[in-house]
Coordinates of C-alpha atoms in Angstrom, one line a residue:
Chain A
X1 CA 0.0 0.0 0.0
X2 CA 1.3 3.4 -1.0
X3 CA 0.2 6.4 1.0
X4 CA 0.3 9.8 -0.4
X5 CA 0.7 12.8 1.9
X6 CA -2.7 13.9 1.1
X7 CA -4.4 10.7 2.2
X8 CA -6.7 11.4 5.1
X9 CA -5.9 7.9 6.3
X10 CA -2.5 9.2 7.5
X11 CA -4.1 11.8 9.7
X12 CA -6.6 9.3 11.0
X13 CA -3.8 6.9 11.8
X14 CA -1.7 9.7 13.5
X15 CA -4.7 10.5 15.7
X16 CA -5.4 6.9 16.6
X17 CA -8.7 6.8 14.7
X18 CA -8.2 3.7 12.7
X19 CA -9.3 0.2 13.7
X20 CA -6.7 -2.5 14.1
X21 CA -6.9 -3.7 10.5
X22 CA -6.6 -0.3 8.9
X23 CA -3.9 0.7 11.3
X24 CA -1.8 -2.3 10.4
X25 CA -2.0 -1.4 6.7
X26 CA -0.8 2.1 7.4
X27 CA 2.0 0.8 9.6
X28 CA 3.2 -1.4 6.8
X29 CA 3.3 1.6 4.4
X30 CA 5.2 3.6 7.0
X31 CA 7.8 0.9 7.4
X32 CA 8.3 0.8 3.7
X33 CA 8.7 4.5 3.3
X34 CA 10.2 7.3 5.4
X35 CA 8.0 10.1 4.0
X36 CA 4.7 9.0 5.4
X37 CA 6.4 8.4 8.8
X38 CA 7.7 11.9 8.9
X39 CA 4.2 13.0 7.9
X40 CA 2.6 11.2 10.8
X41 CA 5.0 12.8 13.2
X42 CA 4.4 16.2 11.8
X43 CA 0.6 15.7 12.1
X44 CA 1.0 14.6 15.7
X45 CA 3.2 17.5 16.5
X46 CA 0.7 20.0 15.2
X47 CA -2.2 18.2 16.7
X48 CA -0.5 18.2 20.1
X49 CA 0.1 21.9 19.9
X50 CA -3.4 22.6 18.8
X51 CA -4.8 20.4 21.5
X52 CA -2.7 22.1 24.2
X53 CA -3.9 25.6 23.0
X54 CA -7.5 24.6 22.8
X55 CA -7.6 23.0 26.1
X56 CA -6.1 26.1 27.7
X57 CA -8.8 28.3 26.4
X58 CA -10.9 29.8 29.2
X59 CA -13.9 27.7 30.2
X60 CA -17.1 29.6 30.7
X61 CA -19.7 28.5 33.3
X62 CA -23.4 28.8 33.7
X63 CA -24.2 31.3 36.5
X64 CA -25.1 29.9 39.8
X65 CA -28.6 31.2 39.3
X66 CA -29.0 29.4 36.0
X67 CA -27.8 26.2 37.6
X68 CA -30.1 26.6 40.6
X69 CA -33.1 27.0 38.3
X70 CA -32.2 23.8 36.4
X71 CA -31.4 21.9 39.6
X72 CA -34.6 23.0 41.2
X73 CA -36.6 21.8 38.2
X74 CA -34.8 18.4 38.5
X75 CA -35.6 18.4 42.2
X76 CA -39.2 19.1 41.6
X77 CA -39.4 16.4 39.0
X78 CA -37.9 14.0 41.6
X79 CA -40.6 15.0 44.0
X80 CA -43.3 14.8 41.3
X81 CA -42.2 11.3 40.4
X82 CA -41.7 10.1 44.0
X83 CA -43.4 6.8 44.4
X84 CA -43.6 6.1 40.7
X85 CA -41.3 3.9 38.7
X86 CA -38.6 5.8 36.9
X87 CA -39.8 4.8 33.4
X88 CA -43.1 6.5 34.1
X89 CA -41.6 9.9 34.2
X90 CA -39.6 9.5 31.0
X91 CA -40.6 11.6 28.1
X92 CA -42.7 14.0 30.1
X93 CA -44.0 16.8 28.1
X94 CA -43.2 20.2 29.6
X95 CA -46.8 21.4 29.6
X96 CA -47.7 18.3 31.5
X97 CA -44.8 18.8 33.9
X98 CA -45.7 22.3 34.5
X99 CA -49.3 21.4 35.2
X100 CA -48.3 18.5 37.5
X101 CA -46.0 20.7 39.4
X102 CA -48.5 23.4 39.9
X103 CA -51.1 20.9 41.0
X104 CA -48.7 19.3 43.4
X105 CA -48.1 22.6 45.0
X106 CA -44.6 23.1 43.7
X107 CA -45.7 26.6 43.0
X108 CA -42.5 28.3 41.9
X109 CA -42.2 28.4 38.2
X110 CA -39.7 30.0 36.1
X111 CA -40.3 30.6 32.5
X112 CA -37.4 32.1 30.7
X113 CA -38.3 32.9 27.2
X114 CA -35.8 34.2 24.8
X115 CA -36.1 35.3 21.2
X116 CA -34.6 33.1 18.6
X117 CA -35.6 29.7 19.9
X118 CA -38.4 27.8 18.3
X119 CA -41.7 28.4 19.9
X120 CA -42.7 25.0 21.1
X121 CA -39.4 24.3 22.8
X122 CA -38.2 27.6 24.0
X123 CA -39.6 27.3 27.5
X124 CA -37.5 26.9 30.5
X125 CA -39.5 26.1 33.5
X126 CA -37.9 25.9 36.8
X127 CA -40.0 25.4 39.9
X128 CA -38.6 26.6 43.1
X129 CA -39.2 24.0 45.8
X130 CA -41.4 25.2 48.6
X131 CA -40.8 24.0 52.1
X132 CA -42.5 20.7 52.8
X133 CA -45.4 21.3 55.2
X134 CA -44.8 19.8 58.6
X135 CA -47.9 17.7 58.5
X136 CA -49.9 16.1 55.8
X137 CA -53.0 17.7 54.5
X138 CA -53.9 20.2 51.8
X139 CA -51.1 22.4 50.7
X140 CA -51.5 25.7 52.5
X141 CA -51.2 27.7 49.3
X142 CA -54.1 25.9 47.7
X143 CA -56.5 26.5 50.6
X144 CA -58.9 29.4 50.1
X145 CA -57.9 32.7 51.4
X146 CA -59.7 33.2 54.8
X147 CA -60.6 36.8 54.3
X148 CA -60.0 39.4 51.6
X149 CA -57.9 41.2 54.1
X150 CA -56.1 38.2 55.3
X151 CA -52.3 38.0 55.5
X152 CA -50.5 38.0 52.2
X153 CA -49.2 34.6 51.2
X154 CA -45.6 35.4 51.4
X155 CA -43.1 33.0 49.9
X156 CA -40.0 31.9 51.7
X157 CA -36.9 33.5 50.4
X158 CA -34.2 31.0 49.5
X159 CA -30.7 32.3 49.8
X160 CA -28.3 30.8 47.4
X161 CA -24.8 31.3 48.6
X162 CA -22.9 29.7 45.8
X163 CA -20.7 31.3 43.2
X164 CA -21.1 35.0 43.1
X165 CA -21.0 35.5 39.4
X166 CA -24.7 35.3 38.8
X167 CA -25.6 38.9 38.8
X168 CA -25.7 39.2 35.1
X169 CA -27.9 41.5 33.2
X170 CA -31.1 40.0 32.1
X171 CA -31.2 39.6 28.4
X172 CA -32.3 43.1 27.2
X173 CA -34.9 41.8 24.9
X174 CA -36.5 39.4 27.2
X175 CA -39.4 41.8 27.9
X176 CA -40.3 42.0 24.3
X177 CA -39.8 38.3 23.9
X178 CA -42.2 37.6 26.6
X179 CA -44.7 40.0 25.4
X180 CA -44.6 40.1 21.6
X181 CA -44.4 36.7 20.2
X182 CA -45.1 36.5 16.6
X183 CA -47.6 33.7 17.2
X184 CA -50.0 35.8 19.1
X185 CA -53.2 37.0 17.8
X186 CA -52.7 40.4 16.2
X187 CA -53.6 43.3 18.4
X188 CA -56.5 45.4 17.2
X189 CA -55.4 48.2 15.0
X190 CA -58.3 50.3 16.0
X191 CA -57.3 53.9 16.7
X192 CA -53.6 53.3 16.9
X193 CA -51.7 56.5 17.0
X194 CA -48.3 55.1 17.8
X195 CA -46.5 52.1 19.0
X196 CA -47.2 52.8 22.7
X197 CA -50.9 52.8 22.0
X198 CA -51.0 49.2 21.0
X199 CA -52.3 47.3 23.9
X200 CA -50.4 44.2 24.8
X201 CA -52.2 41.4 23.0
X202 CA -53.6 38.2 24.3
X203 CA -51.0 35.5 24.6
X204 CA -51.7 31.9 24.5
X205 CA -50.5 30.3 27.7
X206 CA -49.5 27.2 25.7
X207 CA -47.2 29.3 23.6
X208 CA -45.8 31.6 26.3
X209 CA -45.9 30.5 29.9
X210 CA -44.2 33.5 31.3
X211 CA -44.5 37.3 31.6
X212 CA -42.7 40.0 33.4
X213 CA -43.3 43.6 34.4
X214 CA -41.3 46.5 35.8
X215 CA -41.4 47.1 39.5
X216 CA -40.5 50.8 39.6
X217 CA -43.3 52.5 37.7
X218 CA -43.7 56.2 37.6
X219 CA -46.9 58.2 37.9
X220 CA -46.4 60.9 35.3
X221 CA -49.2 59.6 33.0
X222 CA -51.8 59.8 35.8
X223 CA -50.8 63.3 36.8
X224 CA -51.1 64.4 33.1
X225 CA -54.5 62.7 32.8
X226 CA -55.7 64.6 35.9
X227 CA -54.4 67.8 34.6
X228 CA -56.0 67.7 31.2
X229 CA -59.3 66.3 32.5
X230 CA -59.6 68.6 35.6
X231 CA -58.0 71.7 34.3
X232 CA -58.5 71.6 30.5
X233 CA -61.7 69.7 30.5
X234 CA -60.6 67.4 27.7
X235 CA -59.6 63.8 27.3
X236 CA -55.9 62.9 27.1
X237 CA -54.5 61.5 24.0
X238 CA -54.9 57.7 24.2
X239 CA -51.2 57.2 23.7
X240 CA -50.5 59.3 26.8
X241 CA -52.5 57.0 29.0
X242 CA -50.3 54.5 30.7
X243 CA -52.4 52.2 32.7
X244 CA -49.5 50.9 34.8
X245 CA -48.7 54.4 35.9
X246 CA -52.3 55.1 36.7
X247 CA -52.5 52.0 38.9
X248 CA -49.2 52.6 40.6
X249 CA -50.0 56.2 41.4
X250 CA -52.2 55.0 44.2
X251 CA -51.3 53.7 47.7
X252 CA -52.5 50.2 48.6
X253 CA -52.8 48.7 52.0
X254 CA -50.5 45.8 51.3
X255 CA -49.1 43.9 54.3
X256 CA -45.4 44.5 54.7
X257 CA -43.0 41.6 54.9
X258 CA -43.1 39.8 58.2
X259 CA -40.2 40.0 60.5
X260 CA -37.4 37.8 59.2
X261 CA -39.0 37.3 55.9
X262 CA -36.7 39.5 53.9
X263 CA -37.3 42.9 52.4
X264 CA -40.2 42.1 50.0
X265 CA -43.7 40.7 50.4
X266 CA -45.4 39.3 47.3
X267 CA -49.0 38.3 46.9
X268 CA -51.1 37.1 44.1
X269 CA -55.0 37.1 44.0
X270 CA -57.6 36.1 41.5
X271 CA -61.0 37.7 41.0
X272 CA -63.6 37.5 38.3
X273 CA -63.1 40.1 35.7
X274 CA -65.7 42.9 36.0
X275 CA -65.6 43.9 32.4
X276 CA -65.5 40.6 30.6
X277 CA -67.8 37.8 31.7
X278 CA -65.9 34.5 32.1
X279 CA -62.5 36.2 32.4
X280 CA -60.4 36.4 35.5
X281 CA -58.2 39.1 36.8
X282 CA -54.9 38.3 38.5
X283 CA -53.4 40.9 40.7
X284 CA -49.7 40.7 41.6
X285 CA -48.7 42.9 44.4
X286 CA -45.2 43.6 45.7
X287 CA -44.6 45.5 48.9
X288 CA -41.1 46.5 50.1
X289 CA -40.5 46.7 53.8
X290 CA -39.6 49.9 55.5
X291 CA -36.0 50.5 56.0
X292 CA -34.4 51.3 59.4
X293 CA -32.5 54.4 58.5
X294 CA -34.3 57.7 58.0
X295 CA -31.7 59.6 56.1
X296 CA -34.2 61.3 53.7
X297 CA -32.8 59.5 50.7
X298 CA -34.6 56.4 49.4
X299 CA -33.1 53.5 51.2
X300 CA -32.6 50.5 48.9
X301 CA -33.9 47.3 50.4
X302 CA -33.5 45.0 47.4
X303 CA -31.4 45.0 44.3
X304 CA -31.6 43.2 41.0
X305 CA -35.2 42.5 41.7
X306 CA -37.2 40.9 38.9
X307 CA -40.6 39.4 38.8
X308 CA -41.8 36.6 36.5
X309 CA -45.4 35.4 36.3
X310 CA -45.9 32.0 34.9
X311 CA -49.2 30.6 33.7
X312 CA -50.3 27.0 33.8
X313 CA -51.6 26.2 30.3
X314 CA -53.9 23.6 31.8
X315 CA -55.8 26.3 33.7
X316 CA -55.2 29.4 31.6
X317 CA -56.0 29.5 27.9
X318 CA -54.6 32.9 27.4
X319 CA -53.4 35.9 29.3
X320 CA -52.9 39.6 28.8
X321 CA -50.8 42.0 30.9
X322 CA -52.8 45.2 31.5
X323 CA -50.7 48.3 30.9
X324 CA -46.9 48.1 30.4
X325 CA -47.7 48.4 26.7
X326 CA -45.3 48.9 23.8
X327 CA -41.8 50.0 24.6
X328 CA -42.3 49.6 28.3
X329 CA -42.3 45.9 27.8
X330 CA -38.7 46.1 26.6
X331 CA -37.6 47.3 30.0
X332 CA -39.5 44.8 32.0
X333 CA -37.5 42.1 33.6
X334 CA -34.4 44.1 34.1
X335 CA -33.0 43.8 37.5
X336 CA -34.3 46.8 39.5
X337 CA -33.5 48.4 42.8
X338 CA -36.4 48.6 45.2
X339 CA -36.6 51.4 47.7
X340 CA -38.0 51.0 51.2
X341 CA -41.8 51.1 51.3
X342 CA -42.1 50.8 47.5
X343 CA -45.2 49.2 46.1
X344 CA -45.8 47.6 42.7
X345 CA -49.1 46.3 41.4
X346 CA -49.7 44.6 38.1
X347 CA -53.0 43.2 36.7
X348 CA -53.4 40.4 34.2
X349 CA -56.6 39.4 32.5
X350 CA -56.9 35.7 32.0
X351 CA -59.1 33.5 29.9
X352 CA -59.5 30.3 31.8
X353 CA -59.0 27.1 30.0
X354 CA -62.3 25.4 29.4
X355 CA -62.1 22.8 32.1
X356 CA -60.8 25.3 34.6
X357 CA -63.7 27.7 33.8
X358 CA -66.2 25.3 35.3
X359 CA -67.5 26.6 38.6
X360 CA -66.8 30.2 37.8
X361 CA -63.0 29.9 37.7
X362 CA -62.8 27.7 40.8
X363 CA -60.4 25.5 39.0
X364 CA -58.0 28.4 38.6
X365 CA -56.3 28.1 42.0
X366 CA -53.3 26.6 40.2
X367 CA -53.5 29.2 37.4
X368 CA -50.2 30.8 37.9
X369 CA -47.1 31.3 40.0
X370 CA -45.2 34.4 40.7
X371 CA -41.5 34.3 41.2
X372 CA -39.6 37.3 42.5
X373 CA -35.8 37.2 42.6
X374 CA -33.7 39.8 44.2
X375 CA -30.6 40.2 46.2
X376 CA -30.0 42.2 49.4
X377 CA -27.9 45.4 49.1
X378 CA -25.3 43.6 51.2
X379 CA -25.1 41.1 48.3
X380 CA -25.2 37.7 50.0
X381 CA -26.6 36.0 46.9
X382 CA -29.8 35.7 45.0
X383 CA -33.0 35.1 46.9
X384 CA -36.2 33.8 45.4
X385 CA -39.8 34.3 46.5
X386 CA -42.4 32.2 45.0
X387 CA -46.1 32.8 45.5
X388 CA -49.3 31.5 43.9
X389 CA -52.8 32.7 44.4
X390 CA -54.2 31.9 47.8
X391 CA -57.3 30.4 46.3
X392 CA -59.7 30.3 43.3
X393 CA -61.1 33.5 41.7
X394 CA -63.5 35.2 44.0
X395 CA -66.4 37.3 42.7
X396 CA -65.2 40.7 41.9
X397 CA -67.4 42.3 44.6
X398 CA -65.7 40.0 47.2
X399 CA -62.2 40.9 46.1
X400 CA -60.0 43.0 48.4
X401 CA -60.8 46.7 48.2
X402 CA -57.3 47.5 46.9
X403 CA -57.8 44.9 44.1
X404 CA -61.1 46.4 43.2
X405 CA -59.8 49.9 43.1
X406 CA -56.8 49.0 41.0
X407 CA -59.0 47.1 38.5
X408 CA -61.3 50.2 38.4
X409 CA -58.3 52.4 37.6
X410 CA -57.3 50.0 34.9
X411 CA -60.9 50.0 33.5
X412 CA -60.9 53.8 33.3
X413 CA -57.5 53.6 31.6
X414 CA -58.8 51.2 29.0
X415 CA -61.7 53.6 28.3
X416 CA -59.3 56.5 27.9
X417 CA -57.1 54.4 25.6
X418 CA -60.2 53.2 23.7
X419 CA -58.7 49.8 24.3
X420 CA -60.2 46.9 22.3
X421 CA -60.1 45.0 25.7
X422 CA -62.3 47.4 27.7
X423 CA -65.3 45.1 27.5
X424 CA -68.2 46.5 29.4
X425 CA -66.3 49.3 31.1
X426 CA -68.1 52.6 31.3
X427 CA -67.2 55.8 33.1
X428 CA -70.3 55.6 35.2
X429 CA -69.5 52.0 36.1
X430 CA -65.9 52.9 37.0
X431 CA -67.2 55.7 39.2
X432 CA -69.5 53.4 41.0
X433 CA -66.7 50.9 41.5
X434 CA -64.3 53.6 42.6
X435 CA -66.7 54.9 45.2
X436 CA -67.1 51.4 46.7
X437 CA -63.4 50.9 47.0
X438 CA -62.1 54.2 48.4
X439 CA -60.6 52.5 51.5
X440 CA -59.1 54.8 54.1
X441 CA -57.6 57.0 51.3
X442 CA -55.4 58.9 53.7
X443 CA -53.8 60.9 50.9
X444 CA -57.2 61.6 49.3
X445 CA -55.9 60.2 46.0
X446 CA -58.8 57.8 45.5
X447 CA -61.4 60.4 46.1
X448 CA -59.6 62.6 43.7
X449 CA -59.9 59.9 41.1
X450 CA -63.6 59.6 41.7
X451 CA -64.0 63.4 41.5
X452 CA -62.2 63.3 38.1
X453 CA -64.7 60.7 36.8
X454 CA -67.6 63.1 37.8
X455 CA -66.2 66.0 35.7
X456 CA -69.3 67.5 34.1
X457 CA -67.5 69.6 31.6
X458 CA -65.7 66.7 29.9
X459 CA -67.3 64.9 27.0
X460 CA -66.7 61.4 28.0
X461 CA -66.4 58.7 25.3
X462 CA -69.7 57.5 24.1
X463 CA -70.6 54.3 25.7
X464 CA -71.6 51.3 23.6
Chain B
X1 CA -21.6 9.6 35.1
X2 CA -24.0 6.9 35.9
X3 CA -26.0 5.4 33.1
X4 CA -29.3 6.4 34.6
X5 CA -30.4 9.1 37.0
X6 CA -32.0 6.4 39.3
X7 CA -33.7 8.2 42.1
X8 CA -32.0 11.5 42.2
X9 CA -32.4 13.5 39.0
X10 CA -31.2 16.6 40.6
X11 CA -27.8 15.1 41.6
X12 CA -27.5 13.5 38.2
X13 CA -28.2 16.8 36.5
X14 CA -25.7 18.6 38.7
X15 CA -23.0 16.1 37.7
X16 CA -23.8 16.4 34.1
X17 CA -23.6 20.2 34.3
X18 CA -20.3 20.0 36.2
X19 CA -18.8 17.9 33.5
X20 CA -20.2 19.5 30.4
X21 CA -21.6 23.0 30.9
X22 CA -18.3 24.7 30.2
X23 CA -17.6 22.8 27.0
X24 CA -21.1 23.3 25.8
X25 CA -21.1 27.0 26.5
X26 CA -17.9 27.4 24.6
X27 CA -19.3 25.4 21.7
X28 CA -22.6 27.2 21.6
X29 CA -21.1 30.7 21.8
X30 CA -18.8 29.8 18.9
X31 CA -21.7 28.7 16.7
X32 CA -23.9 31.6 17.7
X33 CA -21.3 34.3 18.1
X34 CA -23.1 35.5 21.2
X35 CA -22.5 34.4 24.7
X36 CA -26.0 35.2 26.0
X37 CA -27.8 33.3 23.4
X38 CA -25.3 30.5 23.9
X39 CA -26.3 30.4 27.6
X40 CA -29.9 30.1 26.6
X41 CA -29.2 27.2 24.3
X42 CA -27.1 25.4 26.9
X43 CA -29.8 25.7 29.5
X44 CA -32.3 24.5 27.0
X45 CA -30.0 21.6 26.3
X46 CA -29.9 20.5 29.9
X47 CA -33.7 20.9 30.0
X48 CA -33.9 18.5 27.1
X49 CA -31.7 16.1 29.0
X50 CA -34.1 16.1 31.9
X51 CA -36.9 15.6 29.5
X52 CA -35.1 12.7 27.8
X53 CA -35.0 10.8 31.1
X54 CA -31.3 10.0 30.6
X55 CA -30.1 6.5 30.1
X56 CA -26.8 7.4 28.5
X57 CA -23.3 6.1 29.5
X58 CA -20.6 8.7 29.9
X59 CA -19.4 9.0 26.3
X60 CA -22.8 8.9 24.8
X61 CA -24.0 11.6 27.2
X62 CA -21.4 14.0 26.0
X63 CA -22.2 13.2 22.4
X64 CA -25.9 13.5 23.0
X65 CA -25.5 16.9 24.7
X66 CA -23.3 18.3 21.9
X67 CA -25.7 17.0 19.3
X68 CA -28.7 18.6 21.0
X69 CA -26.8 21.8 21.7
X70 CA -25.7 22.1 18.0
X71 CA -29.2 21.5 16.7
X72 CA -30.6 24.1 19.0
X73 CA -27.9 26.6 17.9
X74 CA -28.7 26.0 14.3
X75 CA -32.4 26.4 15.0
X76 CA -31.7 29.8 16.6
X77 CA -29.6 30.8 13.6
X78 CA -32.2 29.7 11.1
X79 CA -35.0 31.3 13.0
X80 CA -33.3 34.6 13.5
X81 CA -32.2 34.7 9.9
X82 CA -35.7 34.0 8.8
X83 CA -37.4 36.4 11.2
X84 CA -35.1 39.4 11.2
X85 CA -33.7 39.9 7.8
X86 CA -33.6 43.5 8.7
X87 CA -31.3 42.9 11.7
X88 CA -27.7 43.5 10.9
X89 CA -26.6 42.1 14.2
X90 CA -28.1 38.8 13.4
X91 CA -26.8 38.8 9.9
X92 CA -23.4 39.4 11.3
X93 CA -23.4 36.6 13.8
X94 CA -25.5 34.0 12.1
X95 CA -25.4 34.6 8.4
X96 CA -23.6 32.8 5.7
X97 CA -22.5 29.6 7.3
X98 CA -23.3 27.3 10.1
X99 CA -20.4 28.8 12.1
X100 CA -19.4 32.4 12.4
X101 CA -15.8 33.4 11.7
X102 CA -13.6 32.4 14.6
X103 CA -12.8 36.0 15.5
X104 CA -16.4 36.8 16.1
X105 CA -16.7 34.5 18.9
X106 CA -13.3 34.6 20.4
X107 CA -11.8 38.0 19.6
X108 CA -11.3 38.6 23.2
X109 CA -9.6 35.3 23.9
X110 CA -5.9 35.0 24.3
X111 CA -5.5 32.5 21.4
X112 CA -2.4 30.4 21.0
X113 CA -0.6 30.7 17.7
X114 CA -2.2 27.5 16.1
X115 CA -5.7 28.2 17.4
X116 CA -5.3 31.8 16.2
X117 CA -4.3 30.5 12.8
X118 CA -7.3 28.2 12.9
X119 CA -9.6 31.2 12.5
X120 CA -8.6 31.4 8.9
X121 CA -10.0 28.0 8.2
X122 CA -13.6 27.4 6.9
X123 CA -16.1 27.2 9.8
X124 CA -16.8 23.5 9.2
X125 CA -13.1 22.6 9.6
X126 CA -12.8 24.7 12.7
X127 CA -15.8 23.0 14.2
X128 CA -14.6 19.4 13.7
X129 CA -11.1 20.4 14.8
X130 CA -12.4 21.8 18.0
X131 CA -14.7 18.8 18.6
X132 CA -11.7 16.6 18.1
X133 CA -9.0 18.5 20.0
X134 CA -10.9 20.6 22.5
X135 CA -13.6 18.1 23.4
X136 CA -11.9 14.9 22.7
X137 CA -14.5 13.4 20.5
X138 CA -13.7 10.6 18.1
X139 CA -14.3 10.9 14.4
X140 CA -17.3 8.7 14.8
X141 CA -18.7 10.8 17.6
X142 CA -18.1 13.9 15.6
X143 CA -20.0 12.4 12.8
X144 CA -22.9 11.7 15.1
X145 CA -22.9 15.2 16.4
X146 CA -22.6 17.0 13.1
X147 CA -24.5 14.6 10.9
X148 CA -21.6 14.2 8.6
X149 CA -20.2 10.9 7.5
X150 CA -17.1 9.5 9.3
X151 CA -15.2 9.8 6.1
X152 CA -16.2 13.4 5.7
X153 CA -15.1 14.2 9.3
X154 CA -11.8 12.5 8.6
X155 CA -11.4 14.6 5.4
X156 CA -12.2 17.8 7.2
X157 CA -9.8 17.2 10.0
X158 CA -7.1 16.1 7.6
X159 CA -7.5 19.1 5.4
X160 CA -7.6 21.4 8.4
X161 CA -4.4 20.1 9.9
X162 CA -2.7 20.2 6.5
X163 CA -3.6 23.8 6.1
X164 CA -2.4 24.7 9.6
X165 CA 0.8 22.9 8.9
X166 CA 1.3 24.8 5.7
X167 CA 0.8 28.0 7.7
X168 CA 3.5 27.0 10.1
X169 CA 5.6 24.7 8.0
X170 CA 5.8 22.4 10.9
X171 CA 8.6 19.9 10.1
X172 CA 8.6 16.2 10.6
X173 CA 9.6 16.4 14.3
X174 CA 7.0 18.8 15.4
X175 CA 9.5 21.7 15.5
X176 CA 8.8 25.0 13.9
X177 CA 10.5 26.8 11.1
X178 CA 8.7 30.0 11.6
X179 CA 5.5 31.3 10.4
X180 CA 5.0 31.8 6.7
X181 CA 2.4 33.8 4.9

């Protein structure tokens, strides 16, 4: 056998890739001729050098947080499969896994949705294990809320003191990825004036399990609305109406975090949607604790805080984030600093899946999970809070006063935006709802809102 | 690496990540030309591993992970190319071939002289060379990962090495006679 320099067999031989028979043939050729032997040595020399250099290249790592999410999913799968034979949990579909975890009370869910990955597979769901209840019985989070004013179901923060390289910026486009999938139903193009005036569209929970929103929302839009209605007796331009800024202008009576529970209290509640029969509203409320120091400046109690809401596609057919429209969505999900006493409220409108809708949304207790991650300013690692609604959707009239008021503000905002989602909202109806949910209203802001809705000199939109 | 996760999926996953996350991140970043998207793909790859239920021995696990990771990367490239023809960034990082030019992914790395020279090779040669010399895969495993035939893999590696040798005029004893251009 004669081997030319250009024969790939020589390289394969030099790298030990040939089987015994082939190798023997090459060896025979090498013995007969010096040139292929030198060739083999040269190949090995270069291969050795290349290997040395490539092996010395820096080795990246997943961040500790990324690893924790994956490990927690694995741990939850272990729990979900406990008592079952291994083979029975093979080939689990993710939607089924998510539903099973929610039903099993493993309420923390993480859906990390990035652009550029095909739709049916681009879902990362990582449940955060919740502490095992000391005694058997129904999972505390699945029991009905005792009273609308009952204590907020506060999740247990889980410090993770691993590698400290996990404070990476959230992917800048995650917000839009979460909120503007190409597979969604197209938003109505009715009375669009600019991008910001396009309401977030309905999103199929089967396509997108997760959503996020910003925790530090300003109030400029609400102040502007009041100014033009009260002082100029006209309606604001729809694109100037930012519902999240309206909702978050008001103070809500959220329970602060309990002693030793970390700087943030998170709660999630469900109520029937007052403007669309059969729909359900989800309220997510975050309340930062009050700091110790009174220096005048805002004391930061939490850093790199992000919230992710995940929906169980078995219980929720589709969902819609109210407000946070257009460009705002791009900023959502970025790690934010949270000042002492800060509140954040977000509302989602949900269409229950058909089987969950039976019994007026009673099957919706496992509709969603809210994950908030943050770190302390001292920086001892990422902490996670996971919360799910304390019970099934209550009738709107039975929802907490703060919830009803926020929904009323949202309804008024939809009217001003001439939103395709406003349903049966009317100014008169919003006024009635506002008057029945004024609460203590220490700052007088809620009564100011009601007053605005009574403005006689404004020509309110015609009601259908 | 145990063949099967048995009763502790979490520990099994942790071990799989310990052993393979770095190599996969390096691989994905090189294909995508973007570390963040590489991280997404690698996390997704481990998710797929959980979904698969395991059942691989050590060598097969590595090959499986690289195969899935590669397919996910190419999906990302395909989708981004399809969806965002207007996006120059995507065109820069994903267009043209399966792999970006070496310097896109590793411009900030302190490359050795041979691996630096490797960036002049066609992407498919770079990929198989890395799979062979950085990740220790056999021709057969590389064929499994890339979907090429074993013969094709052998040809690409052979050609790649020959071109690098020409660049350096490495003599028969592994010594160097200086870089030529």
